[in-house]
Coordinates of C-alpha atoms and ligand atoms in Angstrom, one line a residue:
M1 CA -20.8 4.1 1.5
E2 CA -21.6 7.7 0.4
K3 CA -18.7 9.2 -1.7
S4 CA -17.4 12.6 -2.9
A5 CA -17.0 13.2 -6.6
L6 CA -13.3 13.3 -6.1
Q7 CA -13.4 9.9 -4.3
I8 CA -15.4 8.4 -7.3
A9 CA -13.0 9.6 -9.8
R10 CA -10.0 8.6 -7.8
A11 CA -11.3 5.0 -7.3
S12 CA -10.6 4.4 -10.9
Y13 CA -6.9 5.3 -10.7
Q14 CA -4.8 2.2 -11.5
P15 CA -1.7 2.5 -9.5
K16 CA 1.5 1.9 -11.5
L17 CA 3.8 -1.1 -10.8
P18 CA 7.5 -1.6 -11.4
K19 CA 8.2 -3.3 -14.7
A20 CA 9.6 -6.4 -13.1
L21 CA 6.2 -7.0 -11.2
Q22 CA 4.1 -6.7 -14.3
G23 CA 4.7 -10.3 -15.2
P24 CA 6.0 -13.5 -13.8
V25 CA 9.1 -13.0 -11.5
K26 CA 12.3 -14.9 -10.4
A27 CA 14.0 -14.0 -7.3
V28 CA 17.8 -13.0 -7.5
E29 CA 19.7 -13.4 -4.4
G30 CA 22.6 -11.1 -3.3
A31 CA 25.2 -12.0 -0.8
P32 CA 24.5 -13.1 2.9
T33 CA 23.8 -10.0 5.1
Q34 CA 24.8 -8.8 8.6
S35 CA 22.9 -6.7 11.1
V36 CA 23.8 -3.0 11.2
D37 CA 25.5 -3.5 14.7
N38 CA 25.7 -6.1 17.6
Q39 CA 26.1 -9.0 15.0
D40 CA 26.8 -11.7 17.4
E41 CA 23.9 -11.0 19.7
I42 CA 21.5 -10.5 16.9
Q43 CA 22.6 -13.7 15.2
R44 CA 22.2 -15.6 18.6
M45 CA 18.7 -14.3 18.9
F46 CA 17.5 -14.9 15.3
P47 CA 19.3 -18.1 14.4
N48 CA 16.7 -19.0 11.7
T49 CA 16.2 -15.5 10.1
Y50 CA 19.7 -13.9 10.3
G51 CA 22.1 -13.6 7.5
M52 CA 19.7 -14.2 4.5
P53 CA 20.4 -12.4 1.3
V54 CA 18.8 -9.3 -0.1
I55 CA 16.5 -10.3 -2.8
R56 CA 15.7 -8.6 -6.2
F57 CA 12.8 -9.6 -8.5
E58 CA 13.4 -9.9 -12.2
A59 CA 11.3 -11.0 -15.0
G60 CA 11.1 -14.8 -14.9
N61 CA 9.0 -17.7 -16.3
A62 CA 5.3 -18.3 -15.5
T63 CA 4.9 -21.1 -13.1
V64 CA 1.8 -22.8 -11.7
C65 CA 1.0 -21.6 -8.2
E66 CA -1.3 -23.6 -5.9
P67 CA -4.0 -21.5 -4.0
F68 CA -2.7 -20.0 -0.7
N69 CA -4.2 -17.8 1.9
V70 CA -2.7 -14.8 3.4
G71 CA -3.4 -12.6 6.5
I72 CA -2.7 -8.8 6.9
I73 CA -2.4 -6.5 9.9
L74 CA -2.2 -2.8 10.1
S75 CA -0.1 -1.8 13.1
G76 CA 0.4 1.6 14.7
G77 CA -0.4 5.1 13.5
Q78 CA -2.3 5.6 10.3
A79 CA -0.3 6.6 7.2
P80 CA -1.7 7.5 3.7
G81 CA -1.5 4.5 1.4
G82 CA -2.3 1.7 3.8
H83 CA -5.4 0.8 1.9
N84 CA -3.4 0.6 -1.4
V85 CA -0.8 -1.9 0.2
I86 CA -3.9 -4.1 1.0
S87 CA -5.3 -3.8 -2.5
G88 CA -1.8 -4.4 -4.1
L89 CA -1.4 -7.5 -1.9
Y90 CA -5.0 -8.7 -2.8
D91 CA -4.5 -8.3 -6.6
G92 CA -0.9 -9.8 -6.2
V93 CA -2.3 -12.9 -4.3
K94 CA -5.3 -13.3 -6.8
S95 CA -3.0 -13.0 -9.8
L96 CA -1.0 -15.9 -8.7
N97 CA -4.1 -18.0 -8.1
P98 CA -7.7 -16.6 -8.1
K99 CA -8.6 -19.1 -5.5
S100 CA -6.1 -17.6 -3.0
K101 CA -7.6 -15.7 -0.1
L102 CA -6.7 -12.6 1.8
Y103 CA -7.8 -12.1 5.4
G104 CA -7.5 -8.9 7.4
F105 CA -7.1 -9.0 11.1
L106 CA -9.1 -6.2 12.9
M107 CA -7.8 -3.3 14.8
G108 CA -4.1 -4.1 14.6
P109 CA -2.1 -7.0 16.1
G110 CA -4.7 -7.6 18.7
G111 CA -7.0 -9.0 16.0
L112 CA -4.6 -11.9 15.4
V113 CA -4.5 -12.6 19.0
D114 CA -8.1 -12.3 19.8
H115 CA -9.0 -14.1 16.4
K116 CA -11.0 -11.1 14.9
Y117 CA -10.8 -11.0 11.2
V118 CA -12.6 -10.4 7.8
E119 CA -12.0 -12.0 4.4
F120 CA -11.6 -9.5 1.6
T121 CA -13.6 -9.8 -1.5
D122 CA -13.5 -7.8 -4.8
A123 CA -16.5 -5.5 -3.8
F124 CA -15.0 -4.9 -0.3
I125 CA -11.4 -4.1 -1.6
N126 CA -12.8 -1.7 -4.4
E127 CA -14.5 0.5 -1.9
Y128 CA -11.1 1.3 -0.5
R129 CA -8.7 1.6 -3.6
N130 CA -6.6 4.8 -3.4
T131 CA -8.3 6.2 -0.3
G132 CA -6.6 7.3 2.8
G133 CA -7.0 5.9 6.3
F134 CA -6.8 2.6 7.8
D135 CA -10.5 2.2 8.4
I136 CA -10.7 -0.9 6.1
I137 CA -9.8 -3.2 9.0
G138 CA -8.6 -0.7 11.5
S139 CA -5.2 -0.4 13.4
G140 CA -3.9 -0.7 16.9
R141 CA -0.8 -0.6 19.0
T142 CA -0.9 -3.9 20.7
K143 CA 2.7 -5.1 21.0
L144 CA 3.2 -8.6 19.6
E145 CA 6.0 -10.0 21.8
E146 CA 4.8 -12.7 24.1
E147 CA 4.9 -16.4 23.4
N148 CA 1.3 -16.7 24.3
Q149 CA 0.3 -14.2 21.7
F150 CA 2.2 -16.1 19.0
E151 CA 0.6 -19.3 20.0
S152 CA -2.9 -17.7 20.0
G153 CA -2.0 -16.3 16.6
I154 CA -0.9 -19.7 15.2
Q155 CA -4.2 -21.2 16.1
I156 CA -6.3 -18.9 13.9
L157 CA -3.8 -18.8 11.2
R158 CA -4.1 -22.6 11.0
E159 CA -7.9 -22.5 11.2
L160 CA -8.0 -20.2 8.2
G161 CA -5.2 -22.0 6.3
I162 CA -3.0 -19.0 6.2
K163 CA 0.5 -19.6 5.1
A164 CA 1.7 -16.1 5.4
L165 CA 1.2 -13.0 7.4
V166 CA 1.9 -9.4 6.2
I167 CA 2.6 -6.8 9.1
I168 CA 2.3 -3.2 7.9
G169 CA 4.1 -1.1 10.5
G170 CA 6.9 1.2 11.5
D171 CA 10.2 0.2 13.2
D172 CA 8.6 -1.2 16.3
S173 CA 6.0 -3.3 14.5
N174 CA 8.6 -4.5 12.0
T175 CA 10.9 -5.6 14.8
N176 CA 8.0 -7.5 16.2
A177 CA 7.2 -8.9 12.8
C178 CA 10.8 -10.3 12.8
V179 CA 10.5 -11.7 16.3
L180 CA 7.3 -13.6 15.1
A181 CA 9.0 -14.7 11.8
E182 CA 11.9 -16.2 14.0
Y183 CA 9.4 -17.8 16.5
Y184 CA 7.3 -19.5 13.8
A185 CA 10.5 -20.6 11.8
A186 CA 12.0 -22.0 15.1
K187 CA 8.9 -23.9 15.8
N188 CA 8.5 -25.2 12.3
Y189 CA 5.0 -23.8 12.0
G190 CA 5.2 -23.2 8.3
V191 CA 3.8 -19.7 8.5
Q192 CA 5.9 -17.0 6.9
V193 CA 6.0 -13.3 8.1
I194 CA 6.6 -10.4 5.9
G195 CA 6.9 -6.7 7.0
C196 CA 6.1 -3.4 5.1
P197 CA 7.6 -0.1 5.9
K198 CA 4.9 2.4 7.1
T199 CA 5.1 5.5 9.1
I200 CA 4.5 9.2 8.3
D201 CA 7.4 9.9 10.6
G202 CA 9.9 9.0 7.9
D203 CA 12.2 7.3 10.4
L204 CA 12.0 3.8 8.9
K205 CA 14.6 4.2 6.2
N206 CA 18.1 3.0 5.4
E207 CA 20.4 2.0 2.6
Q208 CA 17.7 -0.5 1.5
I209 CA 14.4 1.4 2.3
E210 CA 14.3 4.7 0.6
T211 CA 11.2 6.1 2.6
S212 CA 8.4 4.7 4.6
F213 CA 5.1 5.0 3.0
G214 CA 2.8 7.9 4.0
F215 CA 5.6 10.3 4.6
D216 CA 5.1 11.8 1.1
T217 CA 1.4 12.5 1.5
A218 CA 1.6 13.6 5.1
C219 CA 4.4 16.1 4.4
K220 CA 2.5 17.4 1.3
T221 CA -0.8 17.9 3.4
Y222 CA 1.1 19.7 6.3
S223 CA 3.0 21.8 3.8
E224 CA -0.2 22.8 2.1
L225 CA -1.4 24.0 5.6
I226 CA 1.7 25.7 6.4
G227 CA 1.8 27.5 3.1
N228 CA -1.8 28.7 3.8
I229 CA -0.9 29.9 7.3
Q230 CA 2.2 31.7 5.9
R231 CA -0.1 33.5 3.1
D232 CA -2.4 34.5 6.1
C233 CA 0.6 35.6 8.2
N234 CA 2.0 37.7 5.3
S235 CA -1.5 39.2 4.5
A236 CA -2.2 40.4 8.2
R237 CA 1.4 40.8 9.4
K238 CA 0.5 40.5 13.0
Y239 CA 1.1 37.0 14.3
W240 CA 3.9 34.6 14.9
H241 CA 2.6 31.1 14.2
F242 CA 4.2 28.3 16.2
I243 CA 3.6 25.1 14.3
K244 CA 4.3 21.7 16.0
L245 CA 4.6 18.8 13.6
M246 CA 4.3 15.1 14.2
G247 CA 7.2 12.9 13.7
R248 CA 8.1 11.3 17.0
S249 CA 11.8 11.6 17.7
A250 CA 13.0 12.3 14.3
S251 CA 12.6 15.7 12.6
H252 CA 12.1 14.4 9.0
I253 CA 8.7 15.8 8.7
A254 CA 9.6 19.3 10.1
L255 CA 12.7 19.4 7.7
E256 CA 10.6 18.3 4.8
C257 CA 8.0 20.8 5.5
A258 CA 10.7 23.5 5.9
L259 CA 12.1 22.5 2.5
Q260 CA 8.7 22.8 0.9
T261 CA 7.6 26.1 2.5
Q262 CA 10.6 28.1 3.5
P263 CA 9.5 29.2 7.0
N264 CA 11.4 31.8 9.2
V265 CA 12.4 29.3 11.7
C266 CA 12.5 25.4 11.7
L267 CA 14.0 23.6 14.6
I268 CA 15.7 20.2 13.9
S269 CA 16.0 18.1 17.1
E270 CA 19.0 16.2 16.0
E271 CA 20.9 19.5 15.6
V272 CA 19.8 20.7 19.1
E273 CA 21.3 17.6 20.5
Q274 CA 24.5 17.9 18.5
K275 CA 25.0 21.6 19.5
E276 CA 24.0 20.5 23.1
M277 CA 21.5 23.4 23.3
S278 CA 19.5 23.9 26.5
L279 CA 15.9 25.0 26.4
D280 CA 16.9 28.6 27.0
G281 CA 19.3 28.2 24.0
V282 CA 16.5 27.2 21.8
V283 CA 14.3 30.0 23.1
T284 CA 17.0 32.6 22.5
Y285 CA 17.6 31.4 19.0
I286 CA 13.9 32.0 18.1
A287 CA 13.7 35.2 20.1
K288 CA 16.6 36.7 18.2
I289 CA 15.1 36.0 14.9
V290 CA 11.7 37.5 16.1
A291 CA 13.8 40.6 17.2
S292 CA 15.7 41.1 14.0
R293 CA 12.5 40.7 11.9
A294 CA 10.8 43.3 14.3
A295 CA 13.8 45.7 13.6
E296 CA 12.7 45.6 9.9
G297 CA 9.0 46.2 10.9
N298 CA 8.1 42.5 10.4
N299 CA 6.4 41.4 13.6
F300 CA 5.1 38.2 12.1
G301 CA 6.6 34.8 11.1
T302 CA 6.5 31.0 11.2
V303 CA 8.3 28.7 13.5
L304 CA 8.2 24.8 12.8
I305 CA 8.8 22.6 15.7
P306 CA 9.3 18.8 15.5
E307 CA 7.2 17.1 18.2
G308 CA 10.2 15.2 19.7
L309 CA 12.2 18.3 20.3
I310 CA 12.0 18.2 24.1
E311 CA 13.5 14.6 24.1
F312 CA 16.8 16.1 22.4
I313 CA 17.6 18.7 24.7
P314 CA 20.5 16.9 26.4
A315 CA 19.5 17.6 30.1
I316 CA 15.9 16.3 29.2
K317 CA 17.1 13.3 27.3
K318 CA 19.1 12.2 30.2
L319 CA 16.0 12.7 32.4
I320 CA 13.8 10.8 30.1
A321 CA 16.4 7.9 29.9
E322 CA 16.2 7.6 33.7
L323 CA 12.3 8.1 33.9
N324 CA 12.0 5.2 31.3
D325 CA 14.0 2.8 33.6
V326 CA 12.1 3.9 36.7
L327 CA 8.8 3.5 35.0
A328 CA 9.9 0.0 33.9
L329 CA 10.4 -1.0 37.5
P330 CA 7.9 -3.8 38.7
E331 CA 6.5 -1.5 41.5
A332 CA 5.6 1.2 39.0
K333 CA 3.2 -1.0 37.2
S334 CA 0.7 -1.1 40.1
L335 CA 0.5 2.7 40.6
A336 CA -3.1 3.6 40.0
S337 CA -3.3 7.3 39.8
A338 CA -1.1 10.1 38.0
E339 CA -0.3 11.6 41.5
E340 CA 1.1 8.3 42.7
Q341 CA 3.1 7.8 39.6
L342 CA 4.5 11.3 40.0
A343 CA 5.5 10.8 43.6
F344 CA 7.2 7.5 42.7
V345 CA 9.2 9.1 40.0
R346 CA 10.1 12.0 42.3
S347 CA 11.5 9.6 44.9
H348 CA 13.3 7.3 42.5
I349 CA 15.3 9.6 40.0
S350 CA 18.8 11.1 40.9
A351 CA 19.2 14.6 42.3
D352 CA 20.5 16.0 39.0
N353 CA 17.5 14.7 37.2
L354 CA 15.0 15.7 39.8
A355 CA 16.4 19.3 39.6
V356 CA 15.6 19.3 35.7
F357 CA 12.3 17.7 36.3
E358 CA 11.3 20.4 38.8
S359 CA 12.5 23.1 36.5
L360 CA 10.1 22.2 33.8
P361 CA 6.6 23.6 33.6
S362 CA 4.5 21.3 35.5
D363 CA 2.3 20.1 32.5
V364 CA 5.4 19.1 30.6
A365 CA 7.1 17.4 33.4
S366 CA 3.9 15.4 34.2
Q367 CA 3.7 14.3 30.6
L368 CA 7.3 13.1 30.7
A369 CA 6.6 11.1 33.8
L370 CA 3.4 9.6 32.7
D371 CA 2.3 6.6 30.6
R372 CA 4.5 5.4 27.7
D373 CA 3.0 3.9 24.5
P374 CA 3.1 0.1 24.4
H375 CA 6.6 0.2 22.8
G376 CA 7.9 2.3 25.8
N377 CA 8.0 5.7 23.8
V378 CA 7.3 9.1 25.5
Q379 CA 3.8 10.2 23.8
V380 CA 5.4 13.4 22.5
S381 CA 2.3 14.2 20.5
L382 CA 0.6 15.1 23.8
I383 CA 3.3 17.6 24.9
E384 CA 2.6 21.2 23.9
T385 CA 6.0 22.3 22.9
E386 CA 4.6 24.9 20.6
K387 CA 2.9 26.7 23.6
L388 CA 5.9 26.2 25.9
L389 CA 8.2 27.8 23.5
S390 CA 6.1 30.6 22.5
R391 CA 5.4 31.4 26.2
M392 CA 9.2 31.5 26.8
V393 CA 10.0 33.5 23.8
A394 CA 7.4 36.1 24.9
K395 CA 9.1 36.2 28.3
K396 CA 12.5 36.7 26.8
L397 CA 11.3 39.4 24.5
Q398 CA 9.7 41.1 27.6
T399 CA 13.2 41.2 29.2
W400 CA 14.8 42.7 26.2
K401 CA 12.1 45.3 25.8
K402 CA 12.8 46.3 29.4
E403 CA 16.6 46.4 28.6
G404 CA 15.9 48.5 25.4
S405 CA 17.1 46.1 22.9
Y406 CA 13.7 45.0 21.4
S407 CA 10.8 47.3 20.6
G408 CA 8.5 45.2 18.3
K409 CA 5.1 43.5 19.0
F410 CA 4.8 39.7 19.6
S411 CA 1.5 37.9 19.3
A412 CA 1.5 34.2 18.8
Q413 CA -0.9 31.6 17.3
H414 CA -0.4 27.9 18.0
H415 CA -1.0 24.9 15.7
F416 CA -0.3 21.1 15.9
F417 CA -0.4 19.3 12.6
G418 CA -0.4 15.5 12.9
Y419 CA -3.8 13.8 12.6
E420 CA -4.7 16.2 9.7
G421 CA -2.2 14.4 7.5
R422 CA -2.2 10.8 8.6
C423 CA -5.4 9.7 6.7
A424 CA -5.1 12.0 3.7
A425 CA -5.8 10.3 0.4
P426 CA -2.5 9.2 -0.8
S427 CA -0.6 11.3 -3.4
N428 CA 0.3 9.5 -6.7
Y429 CA 3.6 8.8 -5.2
D430 CA 2.1 6.9 -2.3
A431 CA -0.7 5.5 -4.2
D432 CA 1.8 3.8 -6.6
Y433 CA 4.5 3.0 -3.8
C434 CA 2.1 1.3 -1.6
Y435 CA 0.3 -0.7 -4.2
S436 CA 3.7 -1.9 -5.4
L437 CA 4.9 -2.7 -1.9
G438 CA 1.6 -4.8 -1.3
F439 CA 1.9 -6.5 -4.8
N440 CA 5.6 -7.2 -4.1
A441 CA 4.9 -8.8 -0.7
S442 CA 2.7 -11.4 -2.6
R443 CA 5.9 -12.3 -4.6
L444 CA 7.9 -12.7 -1.6
I445 CA 5.5 -15.0 -0.1
A446 CA 5.4 -17.0 -3.2
A447 CA 9.2 -17.3 -3.2
G448 CA 8.7 -18.8 0.2
R449 CA 10.6 -16.0 2.2
T450 CA 10.0 -15.2 5.8
G451 CA 11.6 -12.4 8.1
Y452 CA 11.8 -10.2 5.1
M453 CA 10.6 -6.6 4.5
S454 CA 8.9 -5.8 1.1
V455 CA 10.9 -3.1 -0.5
I456 CA 10.7 -0.9 -3.6
Q457 CA 13.7 1.2 -4.6
N458 CA 14.7 3.7 -7.2
T459 CA 11.5 5.5 -6.6
T460 CA 12.8 9.0 -7.8
A461 CA 12.6 7.3 -11.3
P462 CA 9.2 6.7 -13.2
A463 CA 7.4 3.8 -11.5
A464 CA 8.1 1.4 -14.4
E465 CA 11.9 1.7 -13.5
W466 CA 11.3 1.0 -9.7
V467 CA 13.2 -2.0 -8.3
A468 CA 11.3 -4.5 -6.3
G469 CA 12.5 -7.1 -3.9
G470 CA 13.0 -8.1 -0.2
V471 CA 15.5 -7.1 2.7
P472 CA 15.9 -9.5 5.7
I473 CA 14.7 -7.5 8.7
T474 CA 17.5 -8.6 10.9
M475 CA 19.8 -6.7 8.6
M476 CA 18.4 -3.5 10.0
M477 CA 18.7 -4.4 13.7
N478 CA 20.8 -3.4 16.6
M479 CA 20.6 -3.6 20.4
E480 CA 18.9 -0.7 22.2
R481 CA 17.8 -0.1 25.7
R482 CA 14.0 -0.3 25.9
N483 CA 11.8 -0.4 29.0
G484 CA 14.9 -0.8 31.2
R485 CA 16.3 -3.7 29.2
M486 CA 18.6 -4.2 26.1
K487 CA 16.5 -5.4 23.1
P488 CA 17.0 -6.2 19.6
V489 CA 15.3 -3.4 17.4
I490 CA 15.3 -2.0 13.9
R491 CA 17.5 1.1 14.0
K492 CA 15.5 4.3 13.8
A493 CA 16.8 6.8 11.2
L494 CA 17.1 10.4 12.4
V495 CA 17.9 13.3 10.4
E496 CA 21.6 13.1 9.3
L497 CA 23.3 16.5 9.9
D498 CA 25.8 15.7 7.0
G499 CA 22.9 14.6 4.7
A500 CA 21.9 16.6 1.7
P501 CA 18.4 17.6 2.9
F502 CA 19.8 19.2 6.1
K503 CA 22.7 20.9 4.4
F504 CA 20.3 22.4 1.8
F505 CA 18.2 23.7 4.7
A506 CA 21.2 24.9 6.7
A507 CA 22.6 26.8 3.6
H508 CA 19.2 28.8 3.2
R509 CA 17.7 29.2 6.6
E510 CA 19.3 32.6 7.5
E511 CA 17.8 34.0 4.3
W512 CA 14.4 32.4 5.0
A513 CA 14.7 33.8 8.6
Q514 CA 15.2 37.4 7.7
K515 CA 13.5 37.8 4.4
T516 CA 9.9 36.8 3.9
C517 CA 10.4 34.2 1.0
Y518 CA 7.6 31.8 1.8
V519 CA 6.6 29.1 -0.7
Y520 CA 2.8 28.2 -0.8
P521 CA 2.7 24.6 -2.2
G522 CA -1.1 24.3 -2.5
P523 CA -3.0 21.1 -2.3
I524 CA -2.0 17.6 -3.6
Q525 CA -2.9 17.2 -7.3
Y526 CA -3.8 13.7 -8.7
W527 CA -4.4 14.8 -12.5
G528 CA -2.1 17.2 -14.5
P529 CA 1.5 17.7 -15.6
S530 CA 3.7 15.2 -14.2
E531 CA 6.0 17.9 -12.5
V532 CA 2.8 18.9 -10.4
C533 CA 1.5 15.5 -9.7
D534 CA 4.2 12.9 -9.6
Q535 CA 7.0 14.5 -7.5
C536 CA 8.6 12.7 -4.6
T537 CA 9.5 14.5 -1.5
K538 CA 12.3 17.1 -1.6
T539 CA 14.1 15.0 1.1
L540 CA 14.1 11.9 -1.2
A541 CA 15.1 14.1 -4.3
L542 CA 18.1 15.6 -2.4
E543 CA 19.1 12.2 -0.9
K544 CA 19.2 10.7 -4.4
K545 CA 20.8 13.5 -6.3
Ligands
FBP601 P1 3.7 5.3 13.9 O1 5.1 5.4 14.4 O2 3.0 4.1 14.6 O3 3.7 5.2 12.4 O4 3.0 6.6 14.4 C1 3.2 7.8 14.0 C2 2.7 8.9 14.8 O5 1.7 9.6 13.9 C3 3.6 9.8 15.4 O6 3.9 10.8 14.6 C4 3.0 10.3 16.6 O7 3.7 10.7 17.7 C5 2.1 9.1 17.1 O8 1.9 8.4 15.9 C6 0.8 9.4 17.6 O9 0.2 8.3 18.2 P2 -1.3 8.1 18.5 O10 -2.0 7.8 17.2 O11 -1.3 6.8 19.4 O12 -1.9 9.3 19.1

């Protein structure tokens, strides 16, 4: 594989490990745990993996470990650092016994079901250390939830002598990891399942998980690009840039990028919902800032938009909830064309929701009514909210111009940052964090655990002081409506409006709106002073302050 000079230099970076993982470990157990809600139902559904204690690794005595084989799966959207989770797991497994083997299932959970895999070797792994992407084995969004998939999986796991499977994924994939752990435990199949918190969206976090891996690098990459745009915008002074940012439902990415770059406007979906803002309310909010900057001769600016915004406008949220149920009806499954699907939806939703549906621009309405991803989520990355909002802002400004309350110029540029950041080479933070998560997973396996997520805490401190351990996945679960049915799922973390990151943003946004006080973060640095190279996200720093 041809490599750039940076890649060659970066390959020799040795990621840091928490002190506790640098030698033999012992597992220290905490008290039994409960799920975050719906305790009785979750306990009934996960009798073998419910209530287990949180585990923390501390320095222990060396023991002899028989060789054992492990499988790994990359599930869902790419996130920087996935290759380091795999190299950390590989090194961890080999350090316990060099005869142990690591297998990778190809193209996501589907590789387990279809028996497509590779065996990792030193040479193979070394090609991918500290690189971005998931291309080492590929990823996929096949949902592991059917008994026949679990049974097909056990065949290949037995054939390869695999005693544990590590699933790297977001909230949905880790929910499925837990379902699989429970199934194999109930059947006494002797295969452990360990999860690992991945997603650039940053929405897989809670009291135990400080952040999902990839969030750090993706936000730093987007913030570099936003900073570059802001410098361009402040130089030419003629465009308003509408920038949509990935993140699914949660606005963590938009908020973090705002904290890093100080744009003129950043919408936070969770706040839009709390304030029960309408689409027109959101448009008016942006247009007022455009007009007040124009009054000072500043006909330029930046607007950050979380990709899930549309789902949080209360009337649209209600519409989506009904659309989800309608699309989950058995008759909806056989509709072949988009036209048939739209006609079906129109004839099955309530009059109120139909009115909201028809009031939306037709491209947005169609997108809301068409295919969900395999986990039942609206594919918000396909909805061009940045164009929708700028079109509506332009229209409002025209009206104000006619009324004489606005006399500026408004010209918009549009951007969508998502795929640009998902495969970036991991920052030092993500390189170390991911390697530690993978290495730590090998210790959870050796400790005989199943249904646990690998966790590394205290990550705002130097890596040596990070705390390693495991958290039962059932502890993060509650019941939610998915595809028309109540299901046990890991609770998604949305932006907390009483949390320190949002409060900091809210305290500064008026100043950022009116004055031009952009910050230009520049590219991620790997070598140099620690305050440049080793900082975590502003979100995490504020949360841990
Ligand atoms: P995960 O939740 O699987 O980590 O995916 C993150 C994400 O990048 C979202 O931000 C985005 O909405 C979605 O994936 C896009 O999906 P796809 O890669 O299928 O286009």
